[in-house]
CSV table of C-alpha atoms in Angstrom, one decimal:
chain,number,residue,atom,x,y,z
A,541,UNK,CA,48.7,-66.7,346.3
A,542,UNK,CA,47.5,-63.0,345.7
A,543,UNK,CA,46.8,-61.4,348.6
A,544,UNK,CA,44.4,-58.2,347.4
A,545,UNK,CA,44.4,-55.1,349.3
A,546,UNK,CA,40.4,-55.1,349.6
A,547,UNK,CA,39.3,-51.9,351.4
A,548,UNK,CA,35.1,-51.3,351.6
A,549,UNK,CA,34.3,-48.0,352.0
A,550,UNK,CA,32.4,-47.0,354.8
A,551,UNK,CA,33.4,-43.5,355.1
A,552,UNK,CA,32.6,-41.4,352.1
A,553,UNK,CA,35.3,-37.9,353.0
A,554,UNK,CA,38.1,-41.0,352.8
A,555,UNK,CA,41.0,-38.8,351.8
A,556,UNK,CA,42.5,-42.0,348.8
A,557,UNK,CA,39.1,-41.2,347.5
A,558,UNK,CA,38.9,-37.2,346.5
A,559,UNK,CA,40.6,-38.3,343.2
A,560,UNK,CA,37.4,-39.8,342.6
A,561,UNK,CA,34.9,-37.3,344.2
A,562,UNK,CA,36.3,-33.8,344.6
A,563,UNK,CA,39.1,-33.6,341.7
A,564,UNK,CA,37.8,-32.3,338.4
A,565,UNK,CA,40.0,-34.0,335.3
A,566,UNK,CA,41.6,-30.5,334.9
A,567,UNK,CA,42.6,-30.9,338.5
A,568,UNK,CA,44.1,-34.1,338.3
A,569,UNK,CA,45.8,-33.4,334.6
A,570,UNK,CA,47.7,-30.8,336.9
A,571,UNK,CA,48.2,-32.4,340.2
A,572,UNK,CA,51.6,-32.5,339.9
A,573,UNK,CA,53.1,-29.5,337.9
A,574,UNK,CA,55.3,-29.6,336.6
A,575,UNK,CA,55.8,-33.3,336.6
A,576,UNK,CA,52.5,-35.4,334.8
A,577,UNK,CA,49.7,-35.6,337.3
A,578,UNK,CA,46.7,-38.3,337.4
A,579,UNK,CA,43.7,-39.6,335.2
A,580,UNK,CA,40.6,-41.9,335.5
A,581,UNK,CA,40.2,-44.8,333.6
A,582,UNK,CA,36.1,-46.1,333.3
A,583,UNK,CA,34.9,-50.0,332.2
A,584,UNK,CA,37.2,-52.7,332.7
A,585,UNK,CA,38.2,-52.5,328.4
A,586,UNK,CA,40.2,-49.4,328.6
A,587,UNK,CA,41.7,-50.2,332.1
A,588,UNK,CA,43.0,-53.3,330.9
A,589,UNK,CA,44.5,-51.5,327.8
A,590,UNK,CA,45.6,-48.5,329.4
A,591,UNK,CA,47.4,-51.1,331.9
A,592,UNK,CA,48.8,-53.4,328.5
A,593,UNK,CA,50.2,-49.9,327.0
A,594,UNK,CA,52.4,-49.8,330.7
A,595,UNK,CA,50.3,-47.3,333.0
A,596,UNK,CA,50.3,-47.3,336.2
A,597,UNK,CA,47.5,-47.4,338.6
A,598,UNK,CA,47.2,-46.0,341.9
A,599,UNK,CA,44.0,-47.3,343.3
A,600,UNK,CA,40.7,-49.1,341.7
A,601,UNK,CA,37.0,-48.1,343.2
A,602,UNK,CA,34.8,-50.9,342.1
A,603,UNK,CA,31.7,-52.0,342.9
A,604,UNK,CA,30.7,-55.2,345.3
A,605,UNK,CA,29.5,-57.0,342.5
A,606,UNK,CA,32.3,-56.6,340.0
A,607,UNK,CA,34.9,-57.7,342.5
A,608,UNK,CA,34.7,-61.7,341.6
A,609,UNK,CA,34.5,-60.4,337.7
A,610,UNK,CA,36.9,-58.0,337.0
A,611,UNK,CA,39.9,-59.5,339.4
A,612,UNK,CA,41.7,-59.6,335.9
A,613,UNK,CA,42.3,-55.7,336.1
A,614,UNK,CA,44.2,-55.8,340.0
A,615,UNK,CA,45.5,-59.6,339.9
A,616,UNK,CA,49.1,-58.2,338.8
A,617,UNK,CA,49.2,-55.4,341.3
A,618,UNK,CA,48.7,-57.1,344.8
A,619,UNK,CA,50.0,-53.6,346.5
A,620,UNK,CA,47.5,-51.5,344.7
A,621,UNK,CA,44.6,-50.9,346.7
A,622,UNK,CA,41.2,-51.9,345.8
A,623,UNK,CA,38.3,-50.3,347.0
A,624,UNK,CA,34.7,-51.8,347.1
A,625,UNK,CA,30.9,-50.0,347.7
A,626,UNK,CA,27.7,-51.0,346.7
A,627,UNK,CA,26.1,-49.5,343.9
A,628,UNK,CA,24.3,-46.5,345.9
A,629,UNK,CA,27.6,-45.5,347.8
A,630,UNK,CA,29.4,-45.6,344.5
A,631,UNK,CA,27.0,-43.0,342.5
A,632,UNK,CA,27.5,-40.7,346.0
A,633,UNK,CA,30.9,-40.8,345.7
A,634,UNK,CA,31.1,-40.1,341.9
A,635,UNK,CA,28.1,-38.5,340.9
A,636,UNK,CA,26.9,-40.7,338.5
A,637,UNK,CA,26.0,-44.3,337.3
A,638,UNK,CA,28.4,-46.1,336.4
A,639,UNK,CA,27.8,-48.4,333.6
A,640,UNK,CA,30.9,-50.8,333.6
A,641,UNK,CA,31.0,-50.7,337.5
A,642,UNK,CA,34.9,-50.3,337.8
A,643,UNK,CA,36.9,-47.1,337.9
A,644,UNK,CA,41.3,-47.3,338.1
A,645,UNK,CA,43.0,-43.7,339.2
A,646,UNK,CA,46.6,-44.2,336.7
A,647,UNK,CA,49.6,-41.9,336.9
A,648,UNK,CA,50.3,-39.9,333.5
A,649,UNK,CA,53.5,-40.4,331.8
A,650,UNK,CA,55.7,-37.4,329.9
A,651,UNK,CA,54.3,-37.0,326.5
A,652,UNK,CA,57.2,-37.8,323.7
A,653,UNK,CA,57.7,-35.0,320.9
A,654,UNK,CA,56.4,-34.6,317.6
A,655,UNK,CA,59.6,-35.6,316.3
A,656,UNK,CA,60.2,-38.4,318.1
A,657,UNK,CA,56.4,-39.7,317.5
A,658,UNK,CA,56.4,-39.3,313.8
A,659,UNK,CA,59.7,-40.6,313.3
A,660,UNK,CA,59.3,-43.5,310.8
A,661,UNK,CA,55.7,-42.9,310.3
A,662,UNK,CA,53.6,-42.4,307.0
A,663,UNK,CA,50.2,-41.8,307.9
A,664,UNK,CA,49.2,-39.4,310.8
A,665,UNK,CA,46.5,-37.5,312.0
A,666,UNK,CA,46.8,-34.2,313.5
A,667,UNK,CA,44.0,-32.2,315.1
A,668,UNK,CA,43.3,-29.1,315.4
A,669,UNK,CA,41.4,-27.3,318.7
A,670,UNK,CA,39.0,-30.5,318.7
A,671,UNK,CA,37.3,-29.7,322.2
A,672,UNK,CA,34.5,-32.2,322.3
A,673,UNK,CA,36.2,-35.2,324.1
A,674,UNK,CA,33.5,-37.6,322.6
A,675,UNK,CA,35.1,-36.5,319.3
A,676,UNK,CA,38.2,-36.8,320.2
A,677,UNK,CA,37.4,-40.5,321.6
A,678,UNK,CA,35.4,-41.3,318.5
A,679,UNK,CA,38.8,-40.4,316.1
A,680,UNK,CA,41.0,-42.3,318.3
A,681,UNK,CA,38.7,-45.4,317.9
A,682,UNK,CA,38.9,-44.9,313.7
A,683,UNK,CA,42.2,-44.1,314.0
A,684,UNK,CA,42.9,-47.5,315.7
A,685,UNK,CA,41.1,-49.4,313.0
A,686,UNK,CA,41.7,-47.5,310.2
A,687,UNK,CA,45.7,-47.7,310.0
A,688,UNK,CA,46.8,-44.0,311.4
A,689,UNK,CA,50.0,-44.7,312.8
A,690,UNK,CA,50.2,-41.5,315.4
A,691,UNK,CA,47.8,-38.5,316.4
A,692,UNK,CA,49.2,-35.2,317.1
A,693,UNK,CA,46.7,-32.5,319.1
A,694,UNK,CA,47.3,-29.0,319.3
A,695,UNK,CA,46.8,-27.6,323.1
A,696,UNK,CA,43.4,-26.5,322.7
A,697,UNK,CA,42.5,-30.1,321.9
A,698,UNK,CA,40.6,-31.8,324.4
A,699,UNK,CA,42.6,-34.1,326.2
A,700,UNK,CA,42.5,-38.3,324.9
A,701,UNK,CA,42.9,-39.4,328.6
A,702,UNK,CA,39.5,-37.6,329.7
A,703,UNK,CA,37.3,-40.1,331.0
A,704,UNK,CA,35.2,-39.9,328.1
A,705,UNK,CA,37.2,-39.4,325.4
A,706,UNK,CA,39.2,-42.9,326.7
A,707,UNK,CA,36.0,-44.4,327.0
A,708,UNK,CA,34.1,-43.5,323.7
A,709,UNK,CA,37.3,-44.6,322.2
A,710,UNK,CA,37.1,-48.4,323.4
A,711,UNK,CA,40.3,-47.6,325.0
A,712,UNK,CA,42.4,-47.1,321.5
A,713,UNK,CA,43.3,-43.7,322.7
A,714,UNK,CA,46.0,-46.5,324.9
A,715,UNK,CA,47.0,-48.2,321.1
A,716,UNK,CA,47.6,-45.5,318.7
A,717,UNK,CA,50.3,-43.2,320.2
A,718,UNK,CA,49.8,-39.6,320.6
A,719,UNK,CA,51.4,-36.1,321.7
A,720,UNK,CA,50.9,-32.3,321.8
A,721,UNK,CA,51.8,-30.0,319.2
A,722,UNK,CA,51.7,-25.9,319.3
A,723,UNK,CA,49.5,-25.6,316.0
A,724,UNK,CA,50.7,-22.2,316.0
A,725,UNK,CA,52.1,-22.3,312.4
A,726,UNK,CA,50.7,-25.7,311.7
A,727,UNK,CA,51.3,-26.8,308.1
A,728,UNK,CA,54.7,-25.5,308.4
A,729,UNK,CA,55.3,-27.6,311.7
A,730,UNK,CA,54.3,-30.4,309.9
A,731,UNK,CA,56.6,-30.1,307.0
A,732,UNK,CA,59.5,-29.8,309.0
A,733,UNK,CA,58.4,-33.4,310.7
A,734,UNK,CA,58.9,-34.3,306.6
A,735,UNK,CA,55.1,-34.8,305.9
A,736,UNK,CA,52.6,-33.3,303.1
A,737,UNK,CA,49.5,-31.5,304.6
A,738,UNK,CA,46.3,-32.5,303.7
A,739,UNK,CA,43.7,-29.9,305.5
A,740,UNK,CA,40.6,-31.1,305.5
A,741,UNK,CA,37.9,-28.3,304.5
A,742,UNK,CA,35.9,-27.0,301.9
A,743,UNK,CA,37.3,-24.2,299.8
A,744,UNK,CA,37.5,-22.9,296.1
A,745,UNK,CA,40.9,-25.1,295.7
A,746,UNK,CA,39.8,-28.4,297.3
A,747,UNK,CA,40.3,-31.4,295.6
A,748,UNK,CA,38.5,-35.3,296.3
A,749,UNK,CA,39.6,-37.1,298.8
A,750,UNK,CA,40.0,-40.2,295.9
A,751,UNK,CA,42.4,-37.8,294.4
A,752,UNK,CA,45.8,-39.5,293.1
A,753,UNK,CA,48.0,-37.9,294.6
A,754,UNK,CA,47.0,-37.8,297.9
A,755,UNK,CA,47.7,-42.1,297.7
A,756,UNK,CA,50.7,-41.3,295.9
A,757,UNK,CA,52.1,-39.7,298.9
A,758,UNK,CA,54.9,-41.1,300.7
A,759,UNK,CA,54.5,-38.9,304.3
A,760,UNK,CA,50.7,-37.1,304.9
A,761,UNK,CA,49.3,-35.3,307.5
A,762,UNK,CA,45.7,-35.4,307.4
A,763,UNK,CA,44.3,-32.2,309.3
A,764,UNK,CA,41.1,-32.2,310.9
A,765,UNK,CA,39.5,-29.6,312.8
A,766,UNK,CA,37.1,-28.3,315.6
A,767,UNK,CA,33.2,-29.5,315.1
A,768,UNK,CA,31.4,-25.9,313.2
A,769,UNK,CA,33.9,-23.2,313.2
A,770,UNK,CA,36.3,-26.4,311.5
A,771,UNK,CA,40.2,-25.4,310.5
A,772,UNK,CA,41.6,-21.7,310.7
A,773,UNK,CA,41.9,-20.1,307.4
A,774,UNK,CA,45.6,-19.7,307.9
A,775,UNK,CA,46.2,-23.4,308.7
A,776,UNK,CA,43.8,-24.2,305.3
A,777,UNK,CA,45.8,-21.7,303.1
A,778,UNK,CA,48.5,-22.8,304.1
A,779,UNK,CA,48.8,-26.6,303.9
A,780,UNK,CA,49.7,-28.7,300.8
A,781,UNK,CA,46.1,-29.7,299.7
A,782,UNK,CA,42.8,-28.6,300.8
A,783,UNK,CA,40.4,-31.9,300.8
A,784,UNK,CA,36.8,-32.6,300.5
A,785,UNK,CA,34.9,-35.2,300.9
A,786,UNK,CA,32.1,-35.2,298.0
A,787,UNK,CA,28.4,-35.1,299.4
A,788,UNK,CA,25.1,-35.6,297.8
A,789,UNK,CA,21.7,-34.3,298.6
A,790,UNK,CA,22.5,-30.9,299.4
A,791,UNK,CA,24.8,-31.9,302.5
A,792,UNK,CA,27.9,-29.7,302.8
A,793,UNK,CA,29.9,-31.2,305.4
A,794,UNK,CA,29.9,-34.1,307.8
A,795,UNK,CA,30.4,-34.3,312.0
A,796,UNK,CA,34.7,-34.1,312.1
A,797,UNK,CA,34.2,-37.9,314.1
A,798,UNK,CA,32.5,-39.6,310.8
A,799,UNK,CA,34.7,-37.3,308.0
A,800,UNK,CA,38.1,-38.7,310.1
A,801,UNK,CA,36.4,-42.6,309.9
A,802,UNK,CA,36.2,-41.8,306.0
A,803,UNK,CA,39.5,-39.5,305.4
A,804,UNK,CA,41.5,-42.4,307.3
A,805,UNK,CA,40.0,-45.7,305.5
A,806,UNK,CA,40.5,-43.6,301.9
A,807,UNK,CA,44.0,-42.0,302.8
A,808,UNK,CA,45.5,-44.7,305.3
A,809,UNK,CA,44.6,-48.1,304.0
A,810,UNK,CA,45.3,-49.0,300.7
């Protein structure tokens, strides 16, 4: 029989808790430089997949009322504690509502290389200083379903393990594998993984995103950047194809989460 470590919370300045209360995500992305520090997964979906994808938890905060109906996130981790509030005490703690009632601190693992990522893949998405972290969430999740087979984010990228990045993305940002990439000569970094550059912009030498070619391609990078400023010249000059997507009514561009949701089901899944 599982014996849980059930813990209610009657002091709020618990010290287990500050991950929870007093740590912003930046804090916890770096609690343990130079080793990987912590992150906090929201809703009972993405803990359980970022717990199937091999993280592990430190602790789970939870309301009363969840414990009977999430006992499926903590029932393989009888030495993890669990700790309980009502409602009230829980939107104290956190400072906010939560809407899935169930939060798990995890440990962060060492991110592999772009090289060892890519290795054996065709289809991959790279991004470039993407900050929003509902955008990034939102391309994860197309990614997922779409048929991109890794994501690679250069450093100003807002980071996929962000509470609300994980949880925009229905926890996919656990599924599709991912890693950092400098992005300081990006096309060219790209290429040296093996991999055609498709940036994804307007410009005087764009083609369709239905062009041939782009299918024909055995290894492509499709390049996506930051929502209004979009991809630096150099990065657009510099790649293999400059791609549009072709609008109607006067409509120049799309928001970079819908153009990835249509670049990925043209260029990744046929």
């Amino acid at each position: 029989m599982i014996v849980q470590r059930m813990i209610e919370i009657s002091e709020l300045n618990t010290p287990e808790l500050l991950p929870y209360k007093e740590r912003s995500e930046v804090q916890l992305y770096r609690w343990n430089e130079p080793a990987p520090g912590f992150f906090v997964a929201e809703s009972p979906n993405v803990i359980l997949r970022a717990l199937a994808d091999g993280y592990e938890p430190v602790s789970f905060l939870t309301e009363k009322s969840r414990i009977g109906h999430d006992f499926s996130l903590w029932e393989k981790y009888p030495d993890v504690p669990v700790y309980t509030a009502e409602e009230a005490v829980l939107k104290e703690i956190i400072g906010f509502q939560l809407t899935r009632g169930t939060l798990c601190l995890m440990r962060r693992r060492e991110l592999p290389s772009a090289e060892e990522l890519c290795r054996g893949k065709r289809r991959i998405a790279v991004l470039e200083e993407v900050m929003n972290p509902t955008n990034v969430g939102a391309i994860f999740r197309s990614a997922a379903a779409l048929g991109v087979e890794a994501v690679l984010l250069t450093k100003g990228c807002s980071d996929p393990l962000y509470r609300r990045a994980a949880r925009v993305s229905m926890g996919t940002v656990f599924q599709v594998p991912w890693t950092r990439i400098s992005g300081e000569r990006l096309p060219e970094e790209l290429r040296s993984l093996g991999f055609v550059t498709a940036a994804m912009a307007l410009s005087d030498r764009s083609v369709s995103i239905d062009h041939p070619a782009l299918q024909e391609t055995e290894k492509l990078a499709i390049i996506l950047g930051t929502e209004g400023e979009g991809l630096k010249q150099e990065t657009i000059s510099s790649s293999d194809y400059t791609v549009k997507i072709p609008m109607t009514n006067g409509v120049d561009s799309l928001n970079v989460a819908a153009a990835s949701a249509v670049a990925f089901w043209q260029l990744c899944t046929r």
